[in-house]
Amino acid sequence: MFKLEGCSRVFNMNNLGFVGGRFMANAEGVKEHRKKRLKRIRLGLFFIIMALILFGVKNYYDYLMEPVASENIKRIEIEIPSGSTTKTIAGILKKNDLIKNREFFVLISKINKNDGHFKAGKYSLNNGMALKEIIDSLIKGGASSRETVSITIPEGYEIKQIAEKLSELENFNKENFIRLVSSDDNYRDEYEFLKQVPKGLGLEGYLFPNTYEIYVDSTEDDIIRKMLDEFNKIYIKYIKGQELYKDFTLNDLIAMASIIERETRLDEERAVVSSVFYNRLEIDMKLGSCATVQYVLGERKSHLSIADTKIESPYNTYINKGLPIGPIASPGLKSIQAALNPDDTDYLYFVLTDYDKGKHTFTDNYNEFLRAKNAAKNQ
């Protein structure tokens, strides 16, 4: 024991040893804490990496399950020889651009126990079929190779025009088709996008325009579901999760796209036309779309009368501000994309000035618009 000068406290060397022991214990505790913390960090990183891997695998799985094409659907005739293995069938499908990956087809077939159940024969398929549809067709055999007919529904067609076009099919019942599409009640629970459409509007705008391969004995319901399936592909790939203009709903977006579709036939003008209508919405100006009045009239008039533009209807954008209550036709993908991404312009007016080419003149000045309009009339 010793005493420090100027300090009344007496220190015992044994006490120093005790304190040192406690310091050593604390150091060991800190070391152990760091080890546990490092372990937690490594575990967290492991789960993050696994989540990213699973996310990537899921996305790749979904990609491989999707059709090869979403536009310009082509009918493809193939023949599966008798005794073909799943691997051979996968090669035939890949060679004809009907699937994206041969090994994935073989793997999915084995997982779902379809291996060995595919039937030989001639098949009429198309590159817009999802992988599951192709597998189901090959399992059904004769059903998939039954007679089909190709029919094209142009962009901008209204339901009644679609019905007229489908009337070219031998067994098509136009009245039943109109009855089914006049209400979404039969399909709302099956399609996520239809749950966002106000009840009572029917399916106008949601029967996607495309070229379809349809079995000659298809029912009207079969055809409607095929067209809704096609819209659903577009919805999932291009629309779902996108930020829409202000308080736009899906129904507003498709209504806007349908107006764009009907106002111009040139792809290079769609985003410009889109900008005109969005600019009008921004300043609370009526859209004044001739296409909406034509929809009310039920006919395509090249020039509207003053009386035409005053017809009372929730679809008439000459007398009502904002969008019509629903789509006026079935827009194609280019018009949907234009409604999602309008050009950045100051234009408020446009007028058709080249009838042969379908070109419009755009301006932000009303007097310029009138001059262009008068000049076009005198051509």
Short mmCIF file of N, CA and C in Angstrom, two decimals, residues 65-192:
data_model
loop_
_atom_site.label_atom_id
_atom_site.label_comp_id
_atom_site.label_asym_id
_atom_site.label_seq_id
_atom_site.Cartn_x
_atom_site.Cartn_y
_atom_site.Cartn_z
N MET A 65 -42.71 -17.00 -69.58
CA MET A 65 -44.08 -17.49 -69.68
C MET A 65 -44.92 -16.64 -70.63
N GLU A 66 -44.48 -15.40 -70.88
CA GLU A 66 -45.23 -14.48 -71.74
C GLU A 66 -45.10 -14.87 -73.21
N PRO A 67 -46.04 -14.37 -74.05
CA PRO A 67 -45.95 -14.65 -75.48
C PRO A 67 -44.68 -14.06 -76.08
N VAL A 68 -44.26 -14.61 -77.18
CA VAL A 68 -43.09 -14.10 -77.90
C VAL A 68 -43.38 -12.71 -78.44
N ALA A 69 -44.61 -12.48 -78.89
CA ALA A 69 -44.98 -11.19 -79.49
C ALA A 69 -46.24 -10.63 -78.84
N SER A 70 -46.30 -9.30 -78.71
CA SER A 70 -47.51 -8.64 -78.21
C SER A 70 -48.16 -7.81 -79.32
N GLU A 71 -47.45 -7.64 -80.43
CA GLU A 71 -47.97 -6.92 -81.59
C GLU A 71 -47.68 -7.75 -82.85
N ASN A 72 -48.38 -7.40 -83.93
CA ASN A 72 -48.17 -8.08 -85.21
C ASN A 72 -48.20 -9.61 -85.04
N ILE A 73 -49.27 -10.08 -84.45
CA ILE A 73 -49.42 -11.52 -84.20
C ILE A 73 -49.50 -12.28 -85.52
N LYS A 74 -48.71 -13.34 -85.62
CA LYS A 74 -48.65 -14.13 -86.85
C LYS A 74 -49.12 -15.56 -86.59
N ARG A 75 -49.91 -16.05 -87.52
CA ARG A 75 -50.36 -17.43 -87.48
C ARG A 75 -49.22 -18.33 -87.95
N ILE A 76 -48.96 -19.39 -87.22
CA ILE A 76 -47.84 -20.27 -87.54
C ILE A 76 -48.31 -21.73 -87.53
N GLU A 77 -48.11 -22.40 -88.66
CA GLU A 77 -48.49 -23.81 -88.78
C GLU A 77 -47.26 -24.68 -88.47
N ILE A 78 -47.43 -25.64 -87.58
CA ILE A 78 -46.34 -26.56 -87.26
C ILE A 78 -46.87 -28.00 -87.28
N GLU A 79 -45.96 -28.93 -87.35
CA GLU A 79 -46.33 -30.35 -87.26
C GLU A 79 -45.43 -31.03 -86.25
N ILE A 80 -46.03 -31.73 -85.31
CA ILE A 80 -45.28 -32.49 -84.32
C ILE A 80 -45.29 -33.95 -84.78
N PRO A 81 -44.15 -34.49 -85.19
CA PRO A 81 -44.09 -35.88 -85.67
C PRO A 81 -44.41 -36.89 -84.56
N SER A 82 -44.92 -38.01 -84.96
CA SER A 82 -45.23 -39.07 -83.99
C SER A 82 -43.95 -39.54 -83.30
N GLY A 83 -44.02 -39.74 -81.99
CA GLY A 83 -42.87 -40.21 -81.23
C GLY A 83 -41.91 -39.11 -80.80
N SER A 84 -42.30 -37.83 -81.02
CA SER A 84 -41.42 -36.71 -80.64
C SER A 84 -41.28 -36.61 -79.13
N THR A 85 -40.05 -36.40 -78.67
CA THR A 85 -39.81 -36.17 -77.25
C THR A 85 -40.14 -34.71 -76.92
N THR A 86 -40.23 -34.41 -75.63
CA THR A 86 -40.48 -33.03 -75.21
C THR A 86 -39.37 -32.11 -75.69
N LYS A 87 -38.15 -32.63 -75.67
CA LYS A 87 -37.01 -31.83 -76.13
C LYS A 87 -37.13 -31.53 -77.62
N THR A 88 -37.58 -32.52 -78.40
CA THR A 88 -37.76 -32.33 -79.84
C THR A 88 -38.85 -31.30 -80.11
N ILE A 89 -39.96 -31.42 -79.36
CA ILE A 89 -41.08 -30.48 -79.51
C ILE A 89 -40.63 -29.06 -79.18
N ALA A 90 -39.83 -28.93 -78.10
CA ALA A 90 -39.31 -27.63 -77.71
C ALA A 90 -38.48 -27.02 -78.84
N GLY A 91 -37.70 -27.85 -79.53
CA GLY A 91 -36.88 -27.39 -80.64
C GLY A 91 -37.73 -26.88 -81.79
N ILE A 92 -38.83 -27.60 -82.07
CA ILE A 92 -39.74 -27.19 -83.16
C ILE A 92 -40.39 -25.86 -82.83
N LEU A 93 -40.83 -25.71 -81.58
CA LEU A 93 -41.48 -24.48 -81.16
C LEU A 93 -40.52 -23.29 -81.19
N LYS A 94 -39.28 -23.51 -80.76
CA LYS A 94 -38.29 -22.43 -80.75
C LYS A 94 -37.91 -22.04 -82.18
N LYS A 95 -37.77 -23.03 -83.04
CA LYS A 95 -37.41 -22.77 -84.43
C LYS A 95 -38.47 -21.92 -85.12
N ASN A 96 -39.73 -22.10 -84.71
CA ASN A 96 -40.85 -21.35 -85.31
C ASN A 96 -41.20 -20.10 -84.52
N ASP A 97 -40.31 -19.74 -83.58
CA ASP A 97 -40.47 -18.51 -82.80
C ASP A 97 -41.79 -18.47 -82.03
N LEU A 98 -42.15 -19.61 -81.43
CA LEU A 98 -43.37 -19.69 -80.63
C LEU A 98 -43.07 -19.68 -79.13
N ILE A 99 -41.84 -19.99 -78.75
CA ILE A 99 -41.41 -19.92 -77.36
C ILE A 99 -40.07 -19.20 -77.30
N LYS A 100 -39.71 -18.77 -76.10
CA LYS A 100 -38.48 -17.98 -75.94
C LYS A 100 -37.26 -18.83 -75.58
N ASN A 101 -37.51 -19.99 -74.93
CA ASN A 101 -36.37 -20.77 -74.45
C ASN A 101 -36.73 -22.27 -74.45
N ARG A 102 -35.93 -23.08 -75.14
CA ARG A 102 -36.22 -24.52 -75.24
C ARG A 102 -36.09 -25.22 -73.89
N GLU A 103 -35.01 -24.93 -73.18
CA GLU A 103 -34.77 -25.62 -71.91
C GLU A 103 -35.87 -25.30 -70.89
N PHE A 104 -36.35 -24.07 -70.91
CA PHE A 104 -37.42 -23.69 -69.99
C PHE A 104 -38.71 -24.45 -70.31
N PHE A 105 -39.00 -24.62 -71.60
CA PHE A 105 -40.19 -25.39 -72.00
C PHE A 105 -40.10 -26.81 -71.47
N VAL A 106 -38.94 -27.42 -71.63
CA VAL A 106 -38.73 -28.80 -71.15
C VAL A 106 -38.88 -28.86 -69.63
N LEU A 107 -38.28 -27.89 -68.94
CA LEU A 107 -38.33 -27.86 -67.47
C LEU A 107 -39.77 -27.70 -66.97
N ILE A 108 -40.51 -26.74 -67.52
CA ILE A 108 -41.89 -26.50 -67.11
C ILE A 108 -42.76 -27.72 -67.40
N SER A 109 -42.52 -28.36 -68.53
CA SER A 109 -43.28 -29.56 -68.89
C SER A 109 -43.07 -30.68 -67.88
N LYS A 110 -41.83 -30.83 -67.41
CA LYS A 110 -41.53 -31.87 -66.41
C LYS A 110 -42.10 -31.52 -65.04
N ILE A 111 -41.97 -30.25 -64.65
CA ILE A 111 -42.47 -29.82 -63.36
C ILE A 111 -43.99 -30.01 -63.27
N ASN A 112 -44.68 -29.68 -64.36
CA ASN A 112 -46.15 -29.80 -64.39
C ASN A 112 -46.62 -31.19 -64.83
N LYS A 113 -45.66 -32.10 -64.98
CA LYS A 113 -45.97 -33.49 -65.35
C LYS A 113 -46.70 -33.58 -66.69
N ASN A 114 -46.32 -32.68 -67.61
CA ASN A 114 -46.88 -32.72 -68.96
C ASN A 114 -46.00 -33.53 -69.90
N ASP A 115 -44.80 -33.83 -69.44
CA ASP A 115 -43.83 -34.58 -70.24
C ASP A 115 -44.45 -35.92 -70.66
N GLY A 116 -44.46 -36.17 -71.97
CA GLY A 116 -45.02 -37.43 -72.47
C GLY A 116 -46.50 -37.36 -72.79
N HIS A 117 -47.14 -36.22 -72.54
CA HIS A 117 -48.59 -36.08 -72.79
C HIS A 117 -48.89 -35.24 -74.03
N PHE A 118 -47.86 -34.77 -74.71
CA PHE A 118 -48.09 -33.97 -75.91
C PHE A 118 -48.45 -34.89 -77.07
N LYS A 119 -49.39 -34.43 -77.91
CA LYS A 119 -49.90 -35.27 -79.00
C LYS A 119 -49.30 -34.83 -80.33
N ALA A 120 -49.03 -35.82 -81.15
CA ALA A 120 -48.51 -35.54 -82.49
C ALA A 120 -49.64 -34.99 -83.37
N GLY A 121 -49.25 -34.29 -84.44
CA GLY A 121 -50.25 -33.77 -85.37
C GLY A 121 -49.90 -32.40 -85.88
N LYS A 122 -50.79 -31.86 -86.69
CA LYS A 122 -50.61 -30.52 -87.24
C LYS A 122 -51.33 -29.51 -86.35
N TYR A 123 -50.66 -28.38 -86.11
CA TYR A 123 -51.21 -27.36 -85.21
C TYR A 123 -51.19 -25.98 -85.88
N SER A 124 -52.23 -25.23 -85.61
CA SER A 124 -52.28 -23.84 -86.05
C SER A 124 -52.17 -22.99 -84.79
N LEU A 125 -50.97 -22.44 -84.57
CA LEU A 125 -50.70 -21.65 -83.37
C LEU A 125 -50.36 -20.22 -83.79
N ASN A 126 -50.07 -19.36 -82.83
CA ASN A 126 -49.60 -18.01 -83.18
C ASN A 126 -48.64 -17.52 -82.12
N ASN A 127 -47.79 -16.57 -82.50
CA ASN A 127 -46.74 -16.11 -81.59
C ASN A 127 -47.24 -15.14 -80.52
N GLY A 128 -48.57 -14.96 -80.45
CA GLY A 128 -49.15 -14.17 -79.37
C GLY A 128 -49.70 -15.04 -78.26
N MET A 129 -49.47 -16.34 -78.36
CA MET A 129 -49.94 -17.27 -77.32
C MET A 129 -48.92 -17.36 -76.18
N ALA A 130 -49.41 -17.34 -74.95
CA ALA A 130 -48.54 -17.53 -73.79
C ALA A 130 -48.09 -18.98 -73.75
N LEU A 131 -47.03 -19.24 -73.00
CA LEU A 131 -46.47 -20.59 -72.95
C LEU A 131 -47.50 -21.61 -72.47
N LYS A 132 -48.30 -21.22 -71.47
CA LYS A 132 -49.31 -22.14 -70.95
C LYS A 132 -50.35 -22.48 -72.02
N GLU A 133 -50.72 -21.49 -72.84
CA GLU A 133 -51.69 -21.73 -73.92
C GLU A 133 -51.14 -22.74 -74.92
N ILE A 134 -49.85 -22.60 -75.24
CA ILE A 134 -49.23 -23.52 -76.20
C ILE A 134 -49.17 -24.93 -75.63
N ILE A 135 -48.78 -25.04 -74.34
CA ILE A 135 -48.72 -26.35 -73.69
C ILE A 135 -50.10 -26.99 -73.66
N ASP A 136 -51.11 -26.21 -73.29
CA ASP A 136 -52.49 -26.74 -73.25
C ASP A 136 -52.93 -27.22 -74.63
N SER A 137 -52.57 -26.45 -75.67
CA SER A 137 -52.94 -26.82 -77.03
C SER A 137 -52.31 -28.13 -77.44
N LEU A 138 -51.04 -28.32 -77.10
CA LEU A 138 -50.33 -29.54 -77.47
C LEU A 138 -50.85 -30.75 -76.70
N ILE A 139 -51.35 -30.52 -75.50
CA ILE A 139 -51.92 -31.62 -74.72
C ILE A 139 -53.28 -32.03 -75.28
N LYS A 140 -54.07 -31.00 -75.69
CA LYS A 140 -55.40 -31.30 -76.24
C LYS A 140 -55.31 -31.99 -77.59
N GLY A 141 -54.23 -31.74 -78.30
CA GLY A 141 -54.03 -32.41 -79.58
C GLY A 141 -55.01 -31.95 -80.63
N GLY A 142 -56.02 -32.78 -80.91
CA GLY A 142 -56.98 -32.51 -81.97
C GLY A 142 -57.66 -31.16 -81.82
N ALA A 143 -57.91 -30.75 -80.58
CA ALA A 143 -58.61 -29.49 -80.36
C ALA A 143 -57.77 -28.32 -80.85
N SER A 144 -56.44 -28.44 -80.69
CA SER A 144 -55.58 -27.32 -81.07
C SER A 144 -55.36 -27.25 -82.57
N SER A 145 -55.60 -28.34 -83.27
CA SER A 145 -55.37 -28.34 -84.71
C SER A 145 -56.68 -28.22 -85.49
N ARG A 146 -57.76 -27.89 -84.80
CA ARG A 146 -59.03 -27.71 -85.50
C ARG A 146 -58.96 -26.43 -86.34
N GLU A 147 -59.90 -26.27 -87.20
CA GLU A 147 -59.85 -25.17 -88.16
C GLU A 147 -59.96 -23.81 -87.46
N THR A 148 -59.14 -22.88 -87.90
CA THR A 148 -59.17 -21.52 -87.36
C THR A 148 -59.34 -20.53 -88.50
N VAL A 149 -59.71 -19.32 -88.13
CA VAL A 149 -59.83 -18.25 -89.10
C VAL A 149 -59.13 -17.02 -88.54
N SER A 150 -58.43 -16.29 -89.40
CA SER A 150 -57.72 -15.09 -88.98
C SER A 150 -58.61 -13.87 -89.24
N ILE A 151 -58.71 -13.01 -88.23
CA ILE A 151 -59.53 -11.81 -88.38
C ILE A 151 -58.84 -10.63 -87.71
N THR A 152 -58.84 -9.48 -88.35
CA THR A 152 -58.16 -8.28 -87.85
C THR A 152 -59.18 -7.26 -87.38
N ILE A 153 -59.03 -6.82 -86.13
CA ILE A 153 -59.84 -5.73 -85.57
C ILE A 153 -58.96 -4.48 -85.60
N PRO A 154 -59.26 -3.51 -86.46
CA PRO A 154 -58.42 -2.32 -86.58
C PRO A 154 -58.48 -1.42 -85.33
N GLU A 155 -57.42 -0.64 -85.13
CA GLU A 155 -57.40 0.35 -84.06
C GLU A 155 -58.49 1.39 -84.32
N GLY A 156 -59.13 1.84 -83.24
CA GLY A 156 -60.12 2.88 -83.37
C GLY A 156 -61.53 2.39 -83.65
N TYR A 157 -61.72 1.07 -83.67
CA TYR A 157 -63.06 0.54 -83.87
C TYR A 157 -63.88 0.64 -82.60
N GLU A 158 -65.16 1.01 -82.77
CA GLU A 158 -66.11 0.97 -81.66
C GLU A 158 -66.65 -0.45 -81.56
N ILE A 159 -67.34 -0.72 -80.44
CA ILE A 159 -67.89 -2.06 -80.23
C ILE A 159 -68.80 -2.48 -81.38
N LYS A 160 -69.64 -1.57 -81.83
CA LYS A 160 -70.57 -1.96 -82.90
C LYS A 160 -69.82 -2.28 -84.19
N GLN A 161 -68.70 -1.60 -84.44
CA GLN A 161 -67.89 -1.90 -85.63
C GLN A 161 -67.18 -3.24 -85.47
N ILE A 162 -66.72 -3.51 -84.24
CA ILE A 162 -66.10 -4.82 -83.95
C ILE A 162 -67.11 -5.93 -84.19
N ALA A 163 -68.35 -5.71 -83.74
CA ALA A 163 -69.40 -6.71 -83.93
C ALA A 163 -69.65 -6.96 -85.42
N GLU A 164 -69.67 -5.88 -86.21
CA GLU A 164 -69.87 -6.01 -87.66
C GLU A 164 -68.74 -6.81 -88.29
N LYS A 165 -67.50 -6.51 -87.86
CA LYS A 165 -66.33 -7.21 -88.41
C LYS A 165 -66.38 -8.70 -88.07
N LEU A 166 -66.74 -9.00 -86.81
CA LEU A 166 -66.80 -10.39 -86.38
C LEU A 166 -67.95 -11.15 -87.03
N SER A 167 -68.90 -10.40 -87.55
CA SER A 167 -70.04 -11.04 -88.24
C SER A 167 -69.59 -11.79 -89.49
N GLU A 168 -68.34 -11.55 -89.91
CA GLU A 168 -67.79 -12.30 -91.04
C GLU A 168 -67.59 -13.77 -90.67
N LEU A 169 -67.51 -14.05 -89.37
CA LEU A 169 -67.37 -15.44 -88.91
C LEU A 169 -68.69 -16.16 -89.10
N GLU A 170 -68.62 -17.38 -89.55
CA GLU A 170 -69.81 -18.13 -89.94
C GLU A 170 -70.82 -18.32 -88.81
N ASN A 171 -70.33 -18.65 -87.62
CA ASN A 171 -71.25 -18.97 -86.52
C ASN A 171 -71.39 -17.86 -85.49
N PHE A 172 -71.00 -16.65 -85.88
CA PHE A 172 -71.01 -15.53 -84.93
C PHE A 172 -72.42 -14.97 -84.75
N ASN A 173 -72.79 -14.75 -83.47
CA ASN A 173 -74.09 -14.18 -83.14
C ASN A 173 -73.88 -12.74 -82.67
N LYS A 174 -74.16 -11.81 -83.55
CA LYS A 174 -73.91 -10.40 -83.28
C LYS A 174 -74.70 -9.89 -82.08
N GLU A 175 -75.95 -10.26 -81.99
CA GLU A 175 -76.82 -9.78 -80.90
C GLU A 175 -76.30 -10.26 -79.55
N ASN A 176 -75.88 -11.51 -79.50
CA ASN A 176 -75.36 -12.05 -78.23
C ASN A 176 -74.06 -11.36 -77.85
N PHE A 177 -73.21 -11.08 -78.84
CA PHE A 177 -71.95 -10.38 -78.60
C PHE A 177 -72.22 -9.00 -78.00
N ILE A 178 -73.13 -8.24 -78.62
CA ILE A 178 -73.47 -6.90 -78.13
C ILE A 178 -74.02 -6.97 -76.72
N ARG A 179 -74.83 -7.98 -76.46
CA ARG A 179 -75.40 -8.14 -75.12
C ARG A 179 -74.30 -8.38 -74.08
N LEU A 180 -73.34 -9.23 -74.41
CA LEU A 180 -72.28 -9.57 -73.46
C LEU A 180 -71.34 -8.40 -73.19
N VAL A 181 -71.02 -7.62 -74.23
CA VAL A 181 -70.05 -6.53 -74.05
C VAL A 181 -70.70 -5.26 -73.52
N SER A 182 -72.03 -5.22 -73.48
CA SER A 182 -72.71 -4.03 -72.97
C SER A 182 -72.63 -3.94 -71.45
N SER A 183 -72.19 -5.00 -70.82
CA SER A 183 -72.01 -5.01 -69.36
C SER A 183 -70.69 -5.68 -69.04
N ASP A 184 -70.00 -5.17 -68.01
CA ASP A 184 -68.74 -5.79 -67.62
C ASP A 184 -68.95 -6.79 -66.47
N ASP A 185 -70.19 -6.99 -66.07
CA ASP A 185 -70.47 -7.85 -64.92
C ASP A 185 -69.97 -9.28 -65.12
N ASN A 186 -69.98 -9.76 -66.37
CA ASN A 186 -69.58 -11.14 -66.64
C ASN A 186 -68.06 -11.34 -66.53
N TYR A 187 -67.31 -10.24 -66.56
CA TYR A 187 -65.85 -10.36 -66.64
C TYR A 187 -65.09 -9.59 -65.56
N ARG A 188 -65.79 -8.73 -64.83
CA ARG A 188 -65.13 -7.86 -63.86
C ARG A 188 -64.27 -8.62 -62.85
N ASP A 189 -64.77 -9.72 -62.34
CA ASP A 189 -64.05 -10.46 -61.29
C ASP A 189 -62.82 -11.18 -61.82
N GLU A 190 -62.73 -11.35 -63.14
CA GLU A 190 -61.62 -12.11 -63.72
C GLU A 190 -60.47 -11.23 -64.17
N TYR A 191 -60.74 -9.93 -64.37
CA TYR A 191 -59.71 -9.04 -64.89
C TYR A 191 -59.50 -7.85 -63.96
N GLU A 192 -58.28 -7.72 -63.48
CA GLU A 192 -57.95 -6.65 -62.54
C GLU A 192 -58.29 -5.27 -63.10
#
